[in-house]
mmCIF file of C-alpha atoms and ligand atoms in Angstrom:
data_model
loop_
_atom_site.group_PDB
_atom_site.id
_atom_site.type_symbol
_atom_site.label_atom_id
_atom_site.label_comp_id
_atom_site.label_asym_id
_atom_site.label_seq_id
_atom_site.Cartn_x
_atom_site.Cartn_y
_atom_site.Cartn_z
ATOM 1 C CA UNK A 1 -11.262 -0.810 -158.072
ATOM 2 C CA UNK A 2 -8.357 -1.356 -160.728
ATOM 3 C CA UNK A 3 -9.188 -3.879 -163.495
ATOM 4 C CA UNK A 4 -7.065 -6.941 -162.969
ATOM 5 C CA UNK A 5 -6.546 -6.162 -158.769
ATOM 6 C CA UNK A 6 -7.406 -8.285 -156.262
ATOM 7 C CA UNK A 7 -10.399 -6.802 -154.868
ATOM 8 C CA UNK A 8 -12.013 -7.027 -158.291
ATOM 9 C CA UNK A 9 -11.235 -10.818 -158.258
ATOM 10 C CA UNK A 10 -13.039 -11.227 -155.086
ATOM 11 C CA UNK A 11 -16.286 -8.682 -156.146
ATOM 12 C CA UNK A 12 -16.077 -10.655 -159.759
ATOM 13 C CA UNK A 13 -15.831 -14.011 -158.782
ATOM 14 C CA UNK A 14 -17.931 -16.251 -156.613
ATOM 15 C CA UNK A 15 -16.991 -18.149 -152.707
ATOM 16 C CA UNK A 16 -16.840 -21.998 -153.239
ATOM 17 C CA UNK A 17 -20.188 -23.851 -152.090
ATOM 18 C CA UNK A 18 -18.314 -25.432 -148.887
ATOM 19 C CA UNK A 19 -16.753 -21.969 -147.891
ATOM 20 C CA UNK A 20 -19.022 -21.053 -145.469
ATOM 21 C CA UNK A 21 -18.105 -24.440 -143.528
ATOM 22 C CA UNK A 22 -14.555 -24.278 -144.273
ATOM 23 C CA UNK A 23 -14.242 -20.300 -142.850
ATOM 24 C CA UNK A 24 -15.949 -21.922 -139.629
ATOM 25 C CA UNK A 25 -13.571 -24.937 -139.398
ATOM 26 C CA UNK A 26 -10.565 -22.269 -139.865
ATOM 27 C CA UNK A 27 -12.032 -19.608 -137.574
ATOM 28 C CA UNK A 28 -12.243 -22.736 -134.463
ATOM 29 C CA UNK A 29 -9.250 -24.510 -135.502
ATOM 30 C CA UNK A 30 -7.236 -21.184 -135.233
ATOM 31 C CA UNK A 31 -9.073 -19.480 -132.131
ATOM 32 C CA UNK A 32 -7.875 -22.987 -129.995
ATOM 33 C CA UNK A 33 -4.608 -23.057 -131.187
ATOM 34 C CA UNK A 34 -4.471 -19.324 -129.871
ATOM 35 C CA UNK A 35 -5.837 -19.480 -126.859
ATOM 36 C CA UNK A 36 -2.900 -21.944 -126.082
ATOM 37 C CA UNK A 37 -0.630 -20.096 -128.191
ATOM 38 C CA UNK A 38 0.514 -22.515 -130.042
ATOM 39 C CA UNK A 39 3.014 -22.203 -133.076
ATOM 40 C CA UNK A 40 0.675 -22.551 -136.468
ATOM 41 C CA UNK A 41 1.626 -23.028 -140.307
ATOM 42 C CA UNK A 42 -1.208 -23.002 -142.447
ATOM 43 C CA UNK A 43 0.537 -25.893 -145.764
ATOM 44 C CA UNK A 44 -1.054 -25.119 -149.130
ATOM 45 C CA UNK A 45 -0.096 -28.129 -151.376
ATOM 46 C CA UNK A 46 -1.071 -29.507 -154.936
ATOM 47 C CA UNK A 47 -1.991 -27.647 -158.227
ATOM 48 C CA UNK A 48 -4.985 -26.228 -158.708
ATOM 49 C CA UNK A 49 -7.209 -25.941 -161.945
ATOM 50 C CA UNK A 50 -8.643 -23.471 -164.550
ATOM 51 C CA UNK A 51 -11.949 -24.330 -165.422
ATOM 52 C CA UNK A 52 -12.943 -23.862 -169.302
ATOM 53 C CA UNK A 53 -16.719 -24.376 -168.535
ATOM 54 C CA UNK A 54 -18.817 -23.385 -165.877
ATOM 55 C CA UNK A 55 -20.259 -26.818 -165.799
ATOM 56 C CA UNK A 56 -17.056 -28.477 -165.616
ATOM 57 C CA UNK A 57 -15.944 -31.183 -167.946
ATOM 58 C CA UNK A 58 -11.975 -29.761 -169.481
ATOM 59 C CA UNK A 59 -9.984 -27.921 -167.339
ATOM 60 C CA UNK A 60 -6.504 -26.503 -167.326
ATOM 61 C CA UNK A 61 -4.306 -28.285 -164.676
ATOM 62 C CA UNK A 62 -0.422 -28.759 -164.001
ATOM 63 C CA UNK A 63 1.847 -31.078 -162.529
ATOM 64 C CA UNK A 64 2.037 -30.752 -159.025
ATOM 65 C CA UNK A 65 1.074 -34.076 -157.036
ATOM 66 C CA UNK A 66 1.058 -32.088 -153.229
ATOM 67 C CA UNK A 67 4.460 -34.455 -152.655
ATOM 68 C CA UNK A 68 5.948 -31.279 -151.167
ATOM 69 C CA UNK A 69 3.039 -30.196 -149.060
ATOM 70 C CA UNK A 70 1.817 -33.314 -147.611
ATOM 71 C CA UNK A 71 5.460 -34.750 -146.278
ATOM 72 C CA UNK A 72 6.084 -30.938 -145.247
ATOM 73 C CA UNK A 73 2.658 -31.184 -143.069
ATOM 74 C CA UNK A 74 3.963 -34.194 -141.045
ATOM 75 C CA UNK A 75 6.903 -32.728 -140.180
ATOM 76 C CA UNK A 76 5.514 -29.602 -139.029
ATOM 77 C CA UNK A 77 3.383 -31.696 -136.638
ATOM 78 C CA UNK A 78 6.736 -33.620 -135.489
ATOM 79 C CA UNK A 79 8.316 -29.961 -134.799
ATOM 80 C CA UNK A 80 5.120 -29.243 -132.563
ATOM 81 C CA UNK A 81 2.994 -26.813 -134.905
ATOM 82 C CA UNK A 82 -1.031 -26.958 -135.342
ATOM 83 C CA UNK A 83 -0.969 -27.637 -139.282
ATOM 84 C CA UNK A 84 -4.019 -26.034 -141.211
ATOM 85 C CA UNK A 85 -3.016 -28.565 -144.363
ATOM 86 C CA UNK A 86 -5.335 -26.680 -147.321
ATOM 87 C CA UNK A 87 -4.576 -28.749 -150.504
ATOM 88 C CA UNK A 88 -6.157 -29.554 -153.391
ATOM 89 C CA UNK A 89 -8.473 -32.228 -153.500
ATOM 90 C CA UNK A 90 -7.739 -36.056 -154.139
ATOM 91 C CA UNK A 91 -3.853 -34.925 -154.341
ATOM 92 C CA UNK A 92 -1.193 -36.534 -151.750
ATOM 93 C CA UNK A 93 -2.598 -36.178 -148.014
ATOM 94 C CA UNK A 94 -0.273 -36.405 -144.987
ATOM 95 C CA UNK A 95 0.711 -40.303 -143.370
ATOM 96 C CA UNK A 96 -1.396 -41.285 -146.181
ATOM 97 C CA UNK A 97 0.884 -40.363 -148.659
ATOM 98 C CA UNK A 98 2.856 -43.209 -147.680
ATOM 99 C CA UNK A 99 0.307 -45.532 -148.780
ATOM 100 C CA UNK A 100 -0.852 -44.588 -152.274
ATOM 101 C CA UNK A 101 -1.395 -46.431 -155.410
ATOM 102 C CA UNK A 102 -1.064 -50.304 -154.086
ATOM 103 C CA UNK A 103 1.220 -50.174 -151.353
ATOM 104 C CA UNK A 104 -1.536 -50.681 -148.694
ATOM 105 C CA UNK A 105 -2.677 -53.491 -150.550
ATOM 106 C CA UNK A 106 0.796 -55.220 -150.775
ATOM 107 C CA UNK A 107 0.754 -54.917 -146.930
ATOM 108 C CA UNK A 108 -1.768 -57.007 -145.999
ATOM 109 C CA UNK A 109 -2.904 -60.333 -145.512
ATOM 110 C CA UNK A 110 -6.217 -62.195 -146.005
ATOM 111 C CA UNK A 111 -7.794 -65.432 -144.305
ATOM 112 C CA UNK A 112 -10.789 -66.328 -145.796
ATOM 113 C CA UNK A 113 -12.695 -67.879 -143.628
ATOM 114 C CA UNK A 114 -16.340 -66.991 -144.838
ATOM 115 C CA UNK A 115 -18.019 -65.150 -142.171
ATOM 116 C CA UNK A 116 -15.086 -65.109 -140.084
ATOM 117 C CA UNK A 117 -12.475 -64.042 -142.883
ATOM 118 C CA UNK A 118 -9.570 -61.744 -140.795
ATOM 119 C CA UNK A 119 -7.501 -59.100 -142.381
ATOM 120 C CA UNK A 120 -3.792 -58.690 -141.170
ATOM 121 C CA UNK A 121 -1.232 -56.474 -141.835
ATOM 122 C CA UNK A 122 2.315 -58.844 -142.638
ATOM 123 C CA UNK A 123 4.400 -58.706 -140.025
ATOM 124 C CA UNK A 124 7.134 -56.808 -141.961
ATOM 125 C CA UNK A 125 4.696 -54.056 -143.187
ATOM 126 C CA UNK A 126 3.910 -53.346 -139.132
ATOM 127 C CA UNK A 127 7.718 -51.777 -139.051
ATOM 128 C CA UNK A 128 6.810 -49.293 -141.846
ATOM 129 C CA UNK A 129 2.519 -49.062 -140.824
ATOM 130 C CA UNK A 130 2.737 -48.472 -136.955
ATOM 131 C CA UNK A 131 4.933 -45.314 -136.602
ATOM 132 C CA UNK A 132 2.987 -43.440 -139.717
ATOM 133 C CA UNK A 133 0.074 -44.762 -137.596
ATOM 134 C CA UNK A 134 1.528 -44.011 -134.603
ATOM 135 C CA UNK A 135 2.009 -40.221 -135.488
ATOM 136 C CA UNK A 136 -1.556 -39.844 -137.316
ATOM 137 C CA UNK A 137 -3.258 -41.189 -134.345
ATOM 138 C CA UNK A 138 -1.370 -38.792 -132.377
ATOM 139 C CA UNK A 139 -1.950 -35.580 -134.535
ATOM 140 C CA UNK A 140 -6.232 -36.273 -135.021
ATOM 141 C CA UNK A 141 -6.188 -37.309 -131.161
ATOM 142 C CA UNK A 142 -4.532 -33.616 -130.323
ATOM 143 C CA UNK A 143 -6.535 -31.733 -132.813
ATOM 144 C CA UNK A 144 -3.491 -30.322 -134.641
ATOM 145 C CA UNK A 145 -4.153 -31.036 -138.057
ATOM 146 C CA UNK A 146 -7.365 -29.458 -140.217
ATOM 147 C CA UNK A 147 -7.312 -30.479 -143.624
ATOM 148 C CA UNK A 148 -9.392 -28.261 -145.866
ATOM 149 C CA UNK A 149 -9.501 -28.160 -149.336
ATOM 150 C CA UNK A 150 -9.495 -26.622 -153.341
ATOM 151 C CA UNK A 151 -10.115 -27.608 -156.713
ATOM 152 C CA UNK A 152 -9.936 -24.273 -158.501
ATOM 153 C CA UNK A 153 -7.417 -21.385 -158.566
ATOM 154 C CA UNK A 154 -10.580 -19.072 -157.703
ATOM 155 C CA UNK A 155 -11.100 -21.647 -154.481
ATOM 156 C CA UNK A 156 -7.572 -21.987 -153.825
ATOM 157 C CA UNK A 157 -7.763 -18.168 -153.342
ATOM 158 C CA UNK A 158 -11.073 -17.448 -151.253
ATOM 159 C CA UNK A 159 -9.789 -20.435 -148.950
ATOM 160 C CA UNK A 160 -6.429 -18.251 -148.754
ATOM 161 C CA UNK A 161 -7.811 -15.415 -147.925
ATOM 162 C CA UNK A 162 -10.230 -16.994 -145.176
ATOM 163 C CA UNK A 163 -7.467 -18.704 -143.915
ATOM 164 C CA UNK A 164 -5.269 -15.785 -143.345
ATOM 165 C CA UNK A 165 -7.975 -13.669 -141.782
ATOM 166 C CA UNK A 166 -8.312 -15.704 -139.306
ATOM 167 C CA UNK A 167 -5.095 -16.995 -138.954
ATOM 168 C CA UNK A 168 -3.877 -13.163 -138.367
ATOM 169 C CA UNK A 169 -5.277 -13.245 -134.730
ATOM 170 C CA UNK A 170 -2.010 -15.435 -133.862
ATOM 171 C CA UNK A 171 0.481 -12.867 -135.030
ATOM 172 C CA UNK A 172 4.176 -14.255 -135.416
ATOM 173 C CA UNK A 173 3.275 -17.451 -134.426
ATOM 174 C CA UNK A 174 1.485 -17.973 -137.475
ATOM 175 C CA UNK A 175 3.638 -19.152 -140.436
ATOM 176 C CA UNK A 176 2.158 -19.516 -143.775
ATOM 177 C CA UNK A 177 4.127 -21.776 -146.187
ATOM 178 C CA UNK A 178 2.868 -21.605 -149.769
ATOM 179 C CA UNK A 179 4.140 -24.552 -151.576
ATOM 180 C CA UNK A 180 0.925 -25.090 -153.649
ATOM 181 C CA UNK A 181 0.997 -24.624 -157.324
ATOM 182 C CA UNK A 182 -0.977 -22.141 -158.513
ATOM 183 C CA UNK A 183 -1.892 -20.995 -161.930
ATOM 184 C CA UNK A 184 -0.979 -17.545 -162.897
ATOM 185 C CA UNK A 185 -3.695 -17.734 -165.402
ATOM 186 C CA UNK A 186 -6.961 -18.112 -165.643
ATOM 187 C CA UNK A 187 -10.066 -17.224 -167.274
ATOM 188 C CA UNK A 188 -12.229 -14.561 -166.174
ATOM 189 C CA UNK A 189 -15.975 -15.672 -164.955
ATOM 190 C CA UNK A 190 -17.650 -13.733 -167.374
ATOM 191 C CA UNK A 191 -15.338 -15.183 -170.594
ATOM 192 C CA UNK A 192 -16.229 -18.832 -169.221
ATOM 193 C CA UNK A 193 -18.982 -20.432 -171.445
ATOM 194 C CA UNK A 194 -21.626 -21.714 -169.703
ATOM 195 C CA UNK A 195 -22.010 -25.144 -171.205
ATOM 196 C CA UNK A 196 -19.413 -28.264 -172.323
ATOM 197 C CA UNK A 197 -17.395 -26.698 -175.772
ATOM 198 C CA UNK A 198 -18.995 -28.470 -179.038
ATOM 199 C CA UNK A 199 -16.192 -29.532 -181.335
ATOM 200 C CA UNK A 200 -18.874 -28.226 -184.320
ATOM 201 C CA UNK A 201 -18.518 -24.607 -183.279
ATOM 202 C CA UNK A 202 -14.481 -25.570 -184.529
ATOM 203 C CA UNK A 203 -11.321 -25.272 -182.668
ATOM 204 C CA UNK A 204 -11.958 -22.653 -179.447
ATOM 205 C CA UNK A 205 -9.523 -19.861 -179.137
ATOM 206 C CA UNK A 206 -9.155 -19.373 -175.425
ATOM 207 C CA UNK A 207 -7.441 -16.346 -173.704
ATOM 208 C CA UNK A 208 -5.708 -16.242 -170.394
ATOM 209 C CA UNK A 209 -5.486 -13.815 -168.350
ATOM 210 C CA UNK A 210 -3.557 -13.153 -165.694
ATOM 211 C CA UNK A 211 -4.398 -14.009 -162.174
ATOM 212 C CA UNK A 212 -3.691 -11.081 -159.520
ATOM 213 C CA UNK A 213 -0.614 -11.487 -157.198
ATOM 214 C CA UNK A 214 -2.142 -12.131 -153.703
ATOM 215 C CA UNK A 215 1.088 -12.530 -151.719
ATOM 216 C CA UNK A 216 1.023 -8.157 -151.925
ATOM 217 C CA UNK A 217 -2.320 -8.000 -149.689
ATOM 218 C CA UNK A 218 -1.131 -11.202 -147.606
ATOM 219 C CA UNK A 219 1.953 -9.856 -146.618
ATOM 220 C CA UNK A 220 0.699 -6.269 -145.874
ATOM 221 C CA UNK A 221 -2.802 -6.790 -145.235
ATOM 222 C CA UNK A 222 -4.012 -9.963 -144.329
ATOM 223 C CA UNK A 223 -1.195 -11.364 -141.998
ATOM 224 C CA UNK A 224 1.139 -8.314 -141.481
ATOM 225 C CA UNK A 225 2.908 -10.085 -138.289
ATOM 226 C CA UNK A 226 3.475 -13.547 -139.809
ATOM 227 C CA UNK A 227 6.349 -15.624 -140.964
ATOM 228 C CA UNK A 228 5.601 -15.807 -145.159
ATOM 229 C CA UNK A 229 7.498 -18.040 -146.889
ATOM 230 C CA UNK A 230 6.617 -18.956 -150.820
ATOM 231 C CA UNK A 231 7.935 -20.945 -153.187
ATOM 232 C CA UNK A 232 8.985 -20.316 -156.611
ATOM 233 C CA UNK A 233 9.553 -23.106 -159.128
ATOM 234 C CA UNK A 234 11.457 -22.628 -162.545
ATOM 235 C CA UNK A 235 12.452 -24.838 -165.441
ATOM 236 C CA UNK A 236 15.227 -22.651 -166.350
ATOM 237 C CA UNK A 237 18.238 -22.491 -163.468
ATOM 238 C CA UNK A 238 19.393 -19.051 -165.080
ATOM 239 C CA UNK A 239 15.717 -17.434 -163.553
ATOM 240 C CA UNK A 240 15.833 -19.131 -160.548
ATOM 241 C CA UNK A 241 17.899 -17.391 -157.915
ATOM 242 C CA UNK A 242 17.247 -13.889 -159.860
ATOM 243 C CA UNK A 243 13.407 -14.393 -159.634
ATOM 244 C CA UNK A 244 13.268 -15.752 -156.288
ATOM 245 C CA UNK A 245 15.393 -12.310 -154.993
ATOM 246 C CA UNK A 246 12.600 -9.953 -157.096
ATOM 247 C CA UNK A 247 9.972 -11.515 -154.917
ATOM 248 C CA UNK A 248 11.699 -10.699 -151.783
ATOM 249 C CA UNK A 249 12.016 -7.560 -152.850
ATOM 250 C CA UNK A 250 8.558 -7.354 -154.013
ATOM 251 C CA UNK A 251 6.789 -8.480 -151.378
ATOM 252 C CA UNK A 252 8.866 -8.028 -148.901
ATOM 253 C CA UNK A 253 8.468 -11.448 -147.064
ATOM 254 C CA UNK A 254 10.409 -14.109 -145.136
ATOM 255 C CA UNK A 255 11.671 -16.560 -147.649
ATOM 256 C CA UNK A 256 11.441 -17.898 -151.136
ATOM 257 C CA UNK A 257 12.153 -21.734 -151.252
ATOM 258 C CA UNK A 258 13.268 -22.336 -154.490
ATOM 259 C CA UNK A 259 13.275 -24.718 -156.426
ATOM 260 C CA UNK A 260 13.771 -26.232 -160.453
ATOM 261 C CA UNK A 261 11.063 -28.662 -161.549
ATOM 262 C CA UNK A 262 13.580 -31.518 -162.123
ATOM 263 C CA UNK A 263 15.331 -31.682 -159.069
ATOM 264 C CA UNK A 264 12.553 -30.437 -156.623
ATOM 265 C CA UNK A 265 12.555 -33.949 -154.484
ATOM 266 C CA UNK A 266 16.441 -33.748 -154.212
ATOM 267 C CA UNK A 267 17.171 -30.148 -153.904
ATOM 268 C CA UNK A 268 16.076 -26.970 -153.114
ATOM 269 C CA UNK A 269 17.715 -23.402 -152.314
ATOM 270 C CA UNK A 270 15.773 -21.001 -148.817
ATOM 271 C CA UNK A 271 16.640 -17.481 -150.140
ATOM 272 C CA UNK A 272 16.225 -14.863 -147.591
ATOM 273 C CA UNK A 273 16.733 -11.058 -147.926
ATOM 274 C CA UNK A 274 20.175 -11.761 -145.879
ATOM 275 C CA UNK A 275 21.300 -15.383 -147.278
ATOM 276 C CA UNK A 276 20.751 -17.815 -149.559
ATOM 277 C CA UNK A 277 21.132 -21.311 -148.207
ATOM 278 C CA UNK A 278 20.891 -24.736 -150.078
ATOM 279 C CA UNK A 279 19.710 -28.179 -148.779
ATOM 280 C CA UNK A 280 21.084 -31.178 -150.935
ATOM 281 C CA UNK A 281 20.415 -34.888 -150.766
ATOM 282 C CA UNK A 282 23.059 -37.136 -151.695
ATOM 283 C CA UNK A 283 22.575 -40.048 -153.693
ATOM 284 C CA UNK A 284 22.566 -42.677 -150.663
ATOM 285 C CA UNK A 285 19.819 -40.154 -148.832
ATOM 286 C CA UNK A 286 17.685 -40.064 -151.915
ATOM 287 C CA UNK A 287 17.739 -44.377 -152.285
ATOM 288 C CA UNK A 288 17.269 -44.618 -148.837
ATOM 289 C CA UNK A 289 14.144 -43.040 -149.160
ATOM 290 C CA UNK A 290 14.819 -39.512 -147.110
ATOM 291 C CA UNK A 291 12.374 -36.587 -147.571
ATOM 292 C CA UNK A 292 13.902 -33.560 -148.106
ATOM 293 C CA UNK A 293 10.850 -31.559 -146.306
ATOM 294 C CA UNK A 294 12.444 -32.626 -142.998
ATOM 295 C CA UNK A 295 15.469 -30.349 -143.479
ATOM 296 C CA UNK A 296 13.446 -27.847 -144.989
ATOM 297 C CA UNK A 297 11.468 -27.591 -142.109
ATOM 298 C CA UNK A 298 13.584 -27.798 -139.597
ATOM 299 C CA UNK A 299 15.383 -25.181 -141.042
ATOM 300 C CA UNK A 300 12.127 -22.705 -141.338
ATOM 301 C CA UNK A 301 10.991 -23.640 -137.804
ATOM 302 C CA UNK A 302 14.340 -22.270 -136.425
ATOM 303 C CA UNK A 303 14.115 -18.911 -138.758
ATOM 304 C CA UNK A 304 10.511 -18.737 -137.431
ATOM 305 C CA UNK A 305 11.600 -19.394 -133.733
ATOM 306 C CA UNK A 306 13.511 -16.390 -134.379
ATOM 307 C CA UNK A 307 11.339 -14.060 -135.905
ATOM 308 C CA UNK A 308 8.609 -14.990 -133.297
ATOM 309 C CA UNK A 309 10.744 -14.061 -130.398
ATOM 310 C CA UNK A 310 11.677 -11.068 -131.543
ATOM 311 C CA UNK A 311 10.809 -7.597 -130.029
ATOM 312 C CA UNK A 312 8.811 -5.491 -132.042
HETATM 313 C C1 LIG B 1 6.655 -25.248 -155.422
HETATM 314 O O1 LIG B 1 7.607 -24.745 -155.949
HETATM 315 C C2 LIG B 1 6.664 -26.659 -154.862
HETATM 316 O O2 LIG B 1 7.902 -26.961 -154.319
HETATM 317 C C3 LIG B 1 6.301 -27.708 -155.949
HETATM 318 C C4 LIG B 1 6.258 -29.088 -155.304
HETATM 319 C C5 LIG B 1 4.925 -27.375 -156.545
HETATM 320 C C6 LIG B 1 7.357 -27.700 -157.045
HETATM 321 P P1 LIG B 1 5.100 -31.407 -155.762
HETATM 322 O O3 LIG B 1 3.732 -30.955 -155.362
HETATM 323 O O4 LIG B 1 5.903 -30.077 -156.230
HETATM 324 O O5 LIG B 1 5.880 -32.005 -154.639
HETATM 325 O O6 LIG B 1 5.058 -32.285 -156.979
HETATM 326 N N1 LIG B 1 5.484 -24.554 -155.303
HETATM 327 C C7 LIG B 1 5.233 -23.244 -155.842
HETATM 328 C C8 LIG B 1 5.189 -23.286 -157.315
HETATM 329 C C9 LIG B 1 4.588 -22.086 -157.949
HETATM 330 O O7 LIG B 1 3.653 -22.257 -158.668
HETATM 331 N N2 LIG B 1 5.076 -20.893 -157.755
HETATM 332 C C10 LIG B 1 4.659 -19.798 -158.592
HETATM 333 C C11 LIG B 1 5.917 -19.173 -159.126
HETATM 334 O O8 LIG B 1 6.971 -19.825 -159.038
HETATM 335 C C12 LIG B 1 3.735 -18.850 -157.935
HETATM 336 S S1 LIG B 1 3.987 -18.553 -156.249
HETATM 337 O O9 LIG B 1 5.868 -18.093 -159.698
#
């Protein structure tokens, strides 16, 4: 087993406490939406985090808020998919998302009336509330969303894994679309002290190494018949297109949706081996409040529909 691979991660590094139930939830979820043979996209959405203590108090984290995965998840479900939505925890959910912070608040009404006191929603917030409602009602009452989720990038990656074994069972109707975050570095289970880091032992010098590329066994061993698509972010628009090509060729996959840090919510470039195609709000899209996941997805569920009816 080569130092650094992916089978030592797994032998190294522990399952998460809930994986047992979460493998279960997957294994169900994805054995229904086969036996109908349905059209399924597992979402992976948010950052996840680098623990510098086994009993947690500082960890390493980044920026990612799961805005991409969570409005991608919804319209997944609109184009008629069963949505595994694994994301990382307490970050932007599906329908919900439309609602953080104090919006919900702002959109209702109170009566007191002691005992009797009635909650409304204002009539002008029932516009925006009953077709988010409408379609979350909907999705739970069909059984096509099953949210799961990860804190850590060692969880992020046992949930992965878990995922894709029992998502490969559905063959090219199963499309996995990795827009999650996730650290290329972390710290090794055996160089991760035990106990919360005491400022008296002075300033800690931590190492990071790297974490081992799993899209290599996804692609050839875990869901060989799928529809892969990942996501590479960059800060620097020189790196982007030339990075996003050497994964392609690397891994040999569907798609790379790319994307630069600064503009991710107004535009983003699908790079397949054949094409490279970019998707670009204008200003009067971006004011009036249009996601840009809906013609993103769209545009993947039609490159999908292909690749799923073809012979092979
Ligand atoms: C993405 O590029 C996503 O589009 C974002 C979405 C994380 C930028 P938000 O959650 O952001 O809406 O705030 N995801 C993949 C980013 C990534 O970490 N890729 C790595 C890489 O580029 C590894 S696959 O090398």
């Amino acid at each position: 087993m080569a130092s650094g691979s992916w089978e030592e991660f797994f032998a190294v590094h522990l399952p998460p406490t809930d994986f047992e139930d979460n493998r279960s939830l997957l294994k169900e979820f994805c054995e229904r939406h086969d036996h109908y043979g349905n059209k399924i996209v597992l979402v992976t959405s948010g950052g996840t985090t680098v623990p510098l203590e086994h009993n947690t108090v500082r960890f390493v984290d980044n920026f990612s808020a799961g805005t991409r995965g969570s409005a991608s998840a919804e319209y997944f479900l609109e184009q008629g998919y069963a949505v595994i939505f694994m994301h990382r925890q307490k970050s932007l959910e599906p329908f919900t998302r439309h609602f953080s912070g104090q919006k919900m608040m702002d959109m209702l009404d109170i009566q007191e009336r002691g005992p009797n006191t009635t909650i409304t929603v204002k009539p002008d917030s029932v516009d925006v509330l009953a077709p988010i409602l409408l379609r979350y009602k909907a999705a739970h009452g069909a059984g096509a969303v099953l949210y799961v989720t990860f804190t850590t990038v060692s969880d992020y990656l046992w949930l992965l894994r878990a995922a894709c074994e029992c998502l490969a069972r559905c063959g090219p109707r199963a499309m996995l679309y990795l827009a999650a975050a996730v650290s290329d570095f972390h710290i090794p289970k055996d160089k991760v002290p035990t106990h919360k880091m005491q400022s008296e032992s002075g300033p800690p010098v931590i190492q990071l190494h790297l974490v081992p590329k799993m899209l290599k066994p996804l692609v050839n061993l875990w869901v060989p018949a799928a529809y892969v698509v990942s996501f590479k972010l960059e800060t620097d628009e020189s790196l982007l297109i030339p990075k996003a090509r050497a994964a392609l060729d690397k891994y040999k996959h569907k798609m790379v949706v790319a994307n630069m840090l600064q503009s991710r919510h107004h535009r983003v470039i699908l790079v397949t081996p054949e094409a490279s195609q970019e998707i670009l709000l204008t200003r009067e899209e971006v004011h009036a409040g249009v996601d840009i996941e809906s013609a993103i997805v769209s545009e993947i569920a039609r490159l999908h529909a292909e690749h799923a009816r073809a012979p092979r």
